[in-house]
Amino acid sequence: MGPWSPLERKSAALMLIAVALWMTDFLHHIPAPMIGLGVGLLAVVPVVGVLDTKDVRSINFLPIFFVSAAVSLSNVLVQTKALDVITGALFHWMEPHVTGTWVSTMVLYWSAFVYHILIGNEIAMLSTSLPILMTYAREHGINPLALGMIWTFGAGPKVFIYESAVLVVGYSYGYFTNKDMLKIGAILSIVTAFILLLLVPLYWPLIGIDR
């Protein structure tokens, strides 16, 4: 492929700066988004950067705004205290149904699945619900590892575009539609549920993960 061009060297240097700053955030405490914005701005600075005005104009910013809006939905719920209401109602409904292994697996999995639809952002969904789930497991003498793993499995399947920033970016290229996502996501969600029904009661106890 030949030697690197000056633009390729600059791009590699900017990426290394960003990665190095992300890896050492415990030292400088600069938020990860600010590092990304800073490196992005460096990329358009004359001489130092790798992009010119023509390149910037050709960028489709709508997926970026869409991802930001989807991720920010969970912050809106937190600030308005609506998240406390949703979480409280969900766990109040779920509590009496967490009994046997088979029933508990399906209740936890599908509850997490629905909760993920409401919250949208997977990280926010897990960070706001797992502490409550761990408290419930401790108070009722249930293995928190088993409950946490089932709950995390429920956060994996997705049926709507806004549930994942990766899906939003992929959707922006126009190779699949919302209907395609809904169809494939629903199938994979059901397949994951059946896999869990085999793993939780049959395989997990063999490796020491039991309720």
mmCIF file of N, CA and C in Angstrom, residues 64-152:
data_model
loop_
_atom_site.group_PDB
_atom_site.id
_atom_site.type_symbol
_atom_site.label_atom_id
_atom_site.label_comp_id
_atom_site.label_asym_id
_atom_site.label_seq_id
_atom_site.Cartn_x
_atom_site.Cartn_y
_atom_site.Cartn_z
ATOM 1 N N ILE A 64 -25.646 12.212 14.302
ATOM 2 C CA ILE A 64 -24.993 12.621 15.551
ATOM 3 C C ILE A 64 -26.013 13.256 16.492
ATOM 4 N N PHE A 65 -26.843 14.167 15.943
ATOM 5 C CA PHE A 65 -27.865 14.814 16.770
ATOM 6 C C PHE A 65 -28.893 13.798 17.264
ATOM 7 N N PHE A 66 -29.230 12.830 16.399
ATOM 8 C CA PHE A 66 -30.229 11.831 16.775
ATOM 9 C C PHE A 66 -29.713 10.966 17.915
ATOM 10 N N VAL A 67 -28.457 10.546 17.813
ATOM 11 C CA VAL A 67 -27.856 9.735 18.879
ATOM 12 C C VAL A 67 -27.818 10.531 20.181
ATOM 13 N N SER A 68 -27.417 11.791 20.102
ATOM 14 C CA SER A 68 -27.351 12.630 21.303
ATOM 15 C C SER A 68 -28.719 12.779 21.950
ATOM 16 N N ALA A 69 -29.749 12.977 21.116
ATOM 17 C CA ALA A 69 -31.101 13.118 21.653
ATOM 18 C C ALA A 69 -31.570 11.827 22.313
ATOM 19 N N ALA A 70 -31.271 10.677 21.679
ATOM 20 C CA ALA A 70 -31.693 9.387 22.234
ATOM 21 C C ALA A 70 -30.997 9.114 23.565
ATOM 22 N N VAL A 71 -29.698 9.404 23.620
ATOM 23 C CA VAL A 71 -28.947 9.183 24.853
ATOM 24 C C VAL A 71 -29.412 10.136 25.956
ATOM 25 N N SER A 72 -29.805 11.346 25.568
ATOM 26 C CA SER A 72 -30.208 12.353 26.553
ATOM 27 C C SER A 72 -31.593 12.091 27.142
ATOM 28 N N LEU A 73 -32.369 11.202 26.523
ATOM 29 C CA LEU A 73 -33.705 10.918 27.050
ATOM 30 C C LEU A 73 -33.638 10.416 28.488
ATOM 31 N N SER A 74 -32.659 9.560 28.778
ATOM 32 C CA SER A 74 -32.538 9.039 30.138
ATOM 33 C C SER A 74 -32.200 10.159 31.120
ATOM 34 N N ASN A 75 -31.402 11.137 30.692
ATOM 35 C CA ASN A 75 -31.075 12.268 31.569
ATOM 36 C C ASN A 75 -32.314 13.101 31.875
ATOM 37 N N VAL A 76 -33.184 13.243 30.883
ATOM 38 C CA VAL A 76 -34.434 13.973 31.103
ATOM 39 C C VAL A 76 -35.288 13.250 32.142
ATOM 40 N N LEU A 77 -35.353 11.927 32.031
ATOM 41 C CA LEU A 77 -36.128 11.150 32.999
ATOM 42 C C LEU A 77 -35.559 11.282 34.404
ATOM 43 N N VAL A 78 -34.227 11.311 34.516
ATOM 44 C CA VAL A 78 -33.595 11.445 35.828
ATOM 45 C C VAL A 78 -33.890 12.815 36.426
ATOM 46 N N GLN A 79 -33.717 13.869 35.637
ATOM 47 C CA GLN A 79 -33.894 15.232 36.143
ATOM 48 C C GLN A 79 -35.343 15.522 36.536
ATOM 49 N N THR A 80 -36.287 14.944 35.822
ATOM 50 C CA THR A 80 -37.705 15.189 36.123
ATOM 51 C C THR A 80 -38.260 14.208 37.153
ATOM 52 N N LYS A 81 -37.416 13.295 37.668
ATOM 53 C CA LYS A 81 -37.812 12.275 38.650
ATOM 54 C C LYS A 81 -38.782 11.246 38.073
ATOM 55 N N ALA A 82 -38.999 11.301 36.751
ATOM 56 C CA ALA A 82 -39.894 10.319 36.142
ATOM 57 C C ALA A 82 -39.271 8.927 36.179
ATOM 58 N N LEU A 83 -37.948 8.856 36.183
ATOM 59 C CA LEU A 83 -37.271 7.557 36.223
ATOM 60 C C LEU A 83 -37.574 6.820 37.519
ATOM 61 N N ASP A 84 -37.657 7.557 38.632
ATOM 62 C CA ASP A 84 -37.978 6.921 39.913
ATOM 63 C C ASP A 84 -39.364 6.289 39.874
ATOM 64 N N VAL A 85 -40.294 6.980 39.223
ATOM 65 C CA VAL A 85 -41.662 6.455 39.123
ATOM 66 C C VAL A 85 -41.692 5.190 38.266
ATOM 67 N N ILE A 86 -41.003 5.234 37.114
ATOM 68 C CA ILE A 86 -40.979 4.079 36.212
ATOM 69 C C ILE A 86 -40.307 2.887 36.875
ATOM 70 N N THR A 87 -39.149 3.124 37.487
ATOM 71 C CA THR A 87 -38.405 2.042 38.129
ATOM 72 C C THR A 87 -39.189 1.453 39.289
ATOM 73 N N GLY A 88 -39.775 2.325 40.104
ATOM 74 C CA GLY A 88 -40.559 1.842 41.239
ATOM 75 C C GLY A 88 -41.745 0.995 40.809
ATOM 76 N N ALA A 89 -42.465 1.450 39.782
ATOM 77 C CA ALA A 89 -43.625 0.690 39.292
ATOM 78 C C ALA A 89 -43.200 -0.650 38.709
ATOM 79 N N LEU A 90 -42.100 -0.660 37.983
ATOM 80 C CA LEU A 90 -41.636 -1.897 37.371
ATOM 81 C C LEU A 90 -41.257 -2.933 38.414
ATOM 82 N N PHE A 91 -40.470 -2.539 39.416
ATOM 83 C CA PHE A 91 -40.019 -3.499 40.421
ATOM 84 C C PHE A 91 -41.151 -3.888 41.370
ATOM 85 N N HIS A 92 -42.108 -2.989 41.579
ATOM 86 C CA HIS A 92 -43.274 -3.339 42.402
ATOM 87 C C HIS A 92 -44.097 -4.425 41.712
ATOM 88 N N TRP A 93 -44.239 -4.317 40.396
ATOM 89 C CA TRP A 93 -44.970 -5.347 39.655
ATOM 90 C C TRP A 93 -44.178 -6.655 39.576
ATOM 91 N N MET A 94 -42.884 -6.533 39.441
ATOM 92 C CA MET A 94 -42.035 -7.693 39.201
ATOM 93 C C MET A 94 -41.804 -8.528 40.457
ATOM 94 N N GLU A 95 -41.791 -7.906 41.620
ATOM 95 C CA GLU A 95 -41.385 -8.572 42.864
ATOM 96 C C GLU A 95 -42.149 -9.859 43.173
ATOM 97 N N PRO A 96 -43.480 -9.880 43.141
ATOM 98 C CA PRO A 96 -44.175 -11.135 43.490
ATOM 99 C C PRO A 96 -44.017 -12.246 42.470
ATOM 100 N N HIS A 97 -43.540 -11.928 41.268
ATOM 101 C CA HIS A 97 -43.412 -12.936 40.223
ATOM 102 C C HIS A 97 -42.026 -13.587 40.185
ATOM 103 N N VAL A 98 -41.082 -13.062 40.950
ATOM 104 C CA VAL A 98 -39.743 -13.654 40.995
ATOM 105 C C VAL A 98 -39.770 -14.788 42.005
ATOM 106 N N THR A 99 -40.169 -15.966 41.542
ATOM 107 C CA THR A 99 -40.323 -17.133 42.426
ATOM 108 C C THR A 99 -39.458 -18.293 41.938
ATOM 109 N N GLY A 100 -40.024 -19.164 41.094
ATOM 110 C CA GLY A 100 -39.267 -20.300 40.576
ATOM 111 C C GLY A 100 -38.253 -19.876 39.528
ATOM 112 N N THR A 101 -37.345 -20.802 39.216
ATOM 113 C CA THR A 101 -36.267 -20.494 38.274
ATOM 114 C C THR A 101 -36.795 -20.135 36.895
ATOM 115 N N TRP A 102 -37.720 -20.958 36.367
ATOM 116 C CA TRP A 102 -38.228 -20.735 35.016
ATOM 117 C C TRP A 102 -39.001 -19.420 34.926
ATOM 118 N N VAL A 103 -39.907 -19.223 35.889
ATOM 119 C CA VAL A 103 -40.739 -18.009 35.874
ATOM 120 C C VAL A 103 -39.886 -16.774 36.116
ATOM 121 N N SER A 104 -38.966 -16.867 37.076
ATOM 122 C CA SER A 104 -38.115 -15.716 37.386
ATOM 123 C C SER A 104 -37.275 -15.300 36.190
ATOM 124 N N THR A 105 -36.767 -16.286 35.466
ATOM 125 C CA THR A 105 -35.930 -15.991 34.300
ATOM 126 C C THR A 105 -36.704 -15.182 33.270
ATOM 127 N N MET A 106 -37.919 -15.629 32.963
ATOM 128 C CA MET A 106 -38.710 -14.944 31.953
ATOM 129 C C MET A 106 -39.195 -13.576 32.447
ATOM 130 N N VAL A 107 -39.576 -13.491 33.721
ATOM 131 C CA VAL A 107 -40.039 -12.213 34.265
ATOM 132 C C VAL A 107 -38.917 -11.183 34.252
ATOM 133 N N LEU A 108 -37.726 -11.588 34.699
ATOM 134 C CA LEU A 108 -36.587 -10.667 34.716
ATOM 135 C C LEU A 108 -36.179 -10.260 33.305
ATOM 136 N N TYR A 109 -36.114 -11.245 32.413
ATOM 137 C CA TYR A 109 -35.664 -10.973 31.046
ATOM 138 C C TYR A 109 -36.601 -10.004 30.336
ATOM 139 N N TRP A 110 -37.893 -10.300 30.345
ATOM 140 C CA TRP A 110 -38.835 -9.452 29.605
ATOM 141 C C TRP A 110 -39.072 -8.118 30.299
ATOM 142 N N SER A 111 -38.917 -8.081 31.627
ATOM 143 C CA SER A 111 -39.006 -6.794 32.330
ATOM 144 C C SER A 111 -37.856 -5.884 31.919
ATOM 145 N N ALA A 112 -36.651 -6.453 31.848
ATOM 146 C CA ALA A 112 -35.503 -5.677 31.390
ATOM 147 C C ALA A 112 -35.679 -5.245 29.941
ATOM 148 N N PHE A 113 -36.253 -6.113 29.141
ATOM 149 C CA PHE A 113 -36.499 -5.806 27.729
ATOM 150 C C PHE A 113 -37.423 -4.596 27.585
ATOM 151 N N VAL A 114 -38.519 -4.580 28.338
ATOM 152 C CA VAL A 114 -39.472 -3.465 28.283
ATOM 153 C C VAL A 114 -38.862 -2.198 28.883
ATOM 154 N N TYR A 115 -38.127 -2.372 29.980
ATOM 155 C CA TYR A 115 -37.491 -1.230 30.632
ATOM 156 C C TYR A 115 -36.489 -0.555 29.693
ATOM 157 N N HIS A 116 -35.794 -1.371 28.900
ATOM 158 C CA HIS A 116 -34.836 -0.824 27.936
ATOM 159 C C HIS A 116 -35.552 -0.002 26.869
ATOM 160 N N ILE A 117 -36.739 -0.415 26.465
ATOM 161 C CA ILE A 117 -37.507 0.358 25.487
ATOM 162 C C ILE A 117 -37.872 1.728 26.058
ATOM 163 N N LEU A 118 -38.215 1.765 27.341
ATOM 164 C CA LEU A 118 -38.609 3.030 27.969
ATOM 165 C C LEU A 118 -37.418 3.963 28.162
ATOM 166 N N ILE A 119 -36.276 3.400 28.554
ATOM 167 C CA ILE A 119 -35.115 4.233 28.855
ATOM 168 C C ILE A 119 -34.334 4.583 27.596
ATOM 169 N N GLY A 120 -34.188 3.622 26.692
ATOM 170 C CA GLY A 120 -33.479 3.881 25.446
ATOM 171 C C GLY A 120 -31.993 3.598 25.539
ATOM 172 N N ASN A 121 -31.276 4.385 26.299
ATOM 173 C CA ASN A 121 -29.836 4.220 26.432
ATOM 174 C C ASN A 121 -29.523 3.009 27.298
ATOM 175 N N GLU A 122 -28.764 2.052 26.752
ATOM 176 C CA GLU A 122 -28.475 0.811 27.473
ATOM 177 C C GLU A 122 -27.661 1.050 28.732
ATOM 178 N N ILE A 123 -26.686 1.951 28.665
ATOM 179 C CA ILE A 123 -25.852 2.233 29.836
ATOM 180 C C ILE A 123 -26.685 2.845 30.950
ATOM 181 N N ALA A 124 -27.531 3.806 30.600
ATOM 182 C CA ALA A 124 -28.398 4.429 31.601
ATOM 183 C C ALA A 124 -29.389 3.428 32.157
ATOM 184 N N MET A 125 -29.883 2.549 31.284
ATOM 185 C CA MET A 125 -30.841 1.528 31.720
ATOM 186 C C MET A 125 -30.232 0.624 32.784
ATOM 187 N N LEU A 126 -29.007 0.158 32.558
ATOM 188 C CA LEU A 126 -28.353 -0.743 33.510
ATOM 189 C C LEU A 126 -27.914 -0.002 34.770
ATOM 190 N N SER A 127 -27.372 1.201 34.615
ATOM 191 C CA SER A 127 -26.860 1.932 35.774
ATOM 192 C C SER A 127 -27.966 2.361 36.725
ATOM 193 N N THR A 128 -29.171 2.585 36.218
ATOM 194 C CA THR A 128 -30.268 3.027 37.082
ATOM 195 C C THR A 128 -31.054 1.868 37.689
ATOM 196 N N SER A 129 -30.991 0.704 37.071
ATOM 197 C CA SER A 129 -31.809 -0.409 37.548
ATOM 198 C C SER A 129 -31.030 -1.486 38.306
ATOM 199 N N LEU A 130 -29.770 -1.702 37.954
ATOM 200 C CA LEU A 130 -28.999 -2.764 38.612
ATOM 201 C C LEU A 130 -28.822 -2.546 40.120
ATOM 202 N N PRO A 131 -28.565 -1.317 40.598
ATOM 203 C CA PRO A 131 -28.461 -1.154 42.060
ATOM 204 C C PRO A 131 -29.730 -1.573 42.787
ATOM 205 N N ILE A 132 -30.889 -1.245 42.242
ATOM 206 C CA ILE A 132 -32.150 -1.640 42.868
ATOM 207 C C ILE A 132 -32.300 -3.156 42.828
ATOM 208 N N LEU A 133 -31.925 -3.759 41.715
ATOM 209 C CA LEU A 133 -32.022 -5.210 41.577
ATOM 210 C C LEU A 133 -31.090 -5.919 42.555
ATOM 211 N N MET A 134 -29.882 -5.388 42.742
ATOM 212 C CA MET A 134 -28.939 -5.991 43.689
ATOM 213 C C MET A 134 -29.460 -5.876 45.131
ATOM 214 N N THR A 135 -30.076 -4.752 45.447
ATOM 215 C CA THR A 135 -30.669 -4.586 46.782
ATOM 216 C C THR A 135 -31.782 -5.595 47.001
ATOM 217 N N TYR A 136 -32.617 -5.781 45.992
ATOM 218 C CA TYR A 136 -33.694 -6.765 46.082
ATOM 219 C C TYR A 136 -33.128 -8.172 46.284
ATOM 220 N N ALA A 137 -32.073 -8.517 45.543
ATOM 221 C CA ALA A 137 -31.471 -9.852 45.664
ATOM 222 C C ALA A 137 -30.921 -10.066 47.068
ATOM 223 N N ARG A 138 -30.270 -9.061 47.640
ATOM 224 C CA ARG A 138 -29.704 -9.192 48.984
ATOM 225 C C ARG A 138 -30.804 -9.342 50.034
ATOM 226 N N GLU A 139 -31.864 -8.570 49.913
ATOM 227 C CA GLU A 139 -32.945 -8.616 50.900
ATOM 228 C C GLU A 139 -33.727 -9.922 50.859
ATOM 229 N N HIS A 140 -33.753 -10.598 49.693
ATOM 230 C CA HIS A 140 -34.544 -11.814 49.557
ATOM 231 C C HIS A 140 -33.682 -13.069 49.466
ATOM 232 N N GLY A 141 -32.402 -12.942 49.733
ATOM 233 C CA GLY A 141 -31.525 -14.099 49.760
ATOM 234 C C GLY A 141 -31.339 -14.773 48.413
ATOM 235 N N ILE A 142 -31.345 -13.994 47.340
ATOM 236 C CA ILE A 142 -31.182 -14.524 45.990
ATOM 237 C C ILE A 142 -29.779 -14.181 45.488
ATOM 238 N N ASN A 143 -29.206 -15.068 44.718
ATOM 239 C CA ASN A 143 -27.872 -14.835 44.174
ATOM 240 C C ASN A 143 -27.892 -13.597 43.273
ATOM 241 N N PRO A 144 -27.201 -12.527 43.671
ATOM 242 C CA PRO A 144 -27.235 -11.308 42.845
ATOM 243 C C PRO A 144 -26.567 -11.487 41.485
ATOM 244 N N LEU A 145 -25.604 -12.405 41.396
ATOM 245 C CA LEU A 145 -24.938 -12.639 40.120
ATOM 246 C C LEU A 145 -25.922 -13.181 39.089
ATOM 247 N N ALA A 146 -26.750 -14.147 39.509
ATOM 248 C CA ALA A 146 -27.722 -14.735 38.581
ATOM 249 C C ALA A 146 -28.731 -13.691 38.118
ATOM 250 N N LEU A 147 -29.276 -12.910 39.073
ATOM 251 C CA LEU A 147 -30.255 -11.885 38.702
ATOM 252 C C LEU A 147 -29.634 -10.825 37.809
ATOM 253 N N GLY A 148 -28.420 -10.409 38.140
ATOM 254 C CA GLY A 148 -27.766 -9.376 37.345
ATOM 255 C C GLY A 148 -27.458 -9.830 35.929
ATOM 256 N N MET A 149 -27.069 -11.095 35.770
ATOM 257 C CA MET A 149 -26.754 -11.604 34.435
ATOM 258 C C MET A 149 -28.007 -11.725 33.585
ATOM 259 N N ILE A 150 -29.099 -12.205 34.183
ATOM 260 C CA ILE A 150 -30.359 -12.303 33.431
ATOM 261 C C ILE A 150 -30.821 -10.915 33.013
ATOM 262 N N TRP A 151 -30.733 -9.972 33.932
ATOM 263 C CA TRP A 151 -31.152 -8.592 33.642
ATOM 264 C C TRP A 151 -30.308 -7.985 32.524
ATOM 265 N N THR A 152 -29.006 -8.267 32.555
ATOM 266 C CA THR A 152 -28.116 -7.749 31.516
ATOM 267 C C THR A 152 -28.427 -8.387 30.162
#
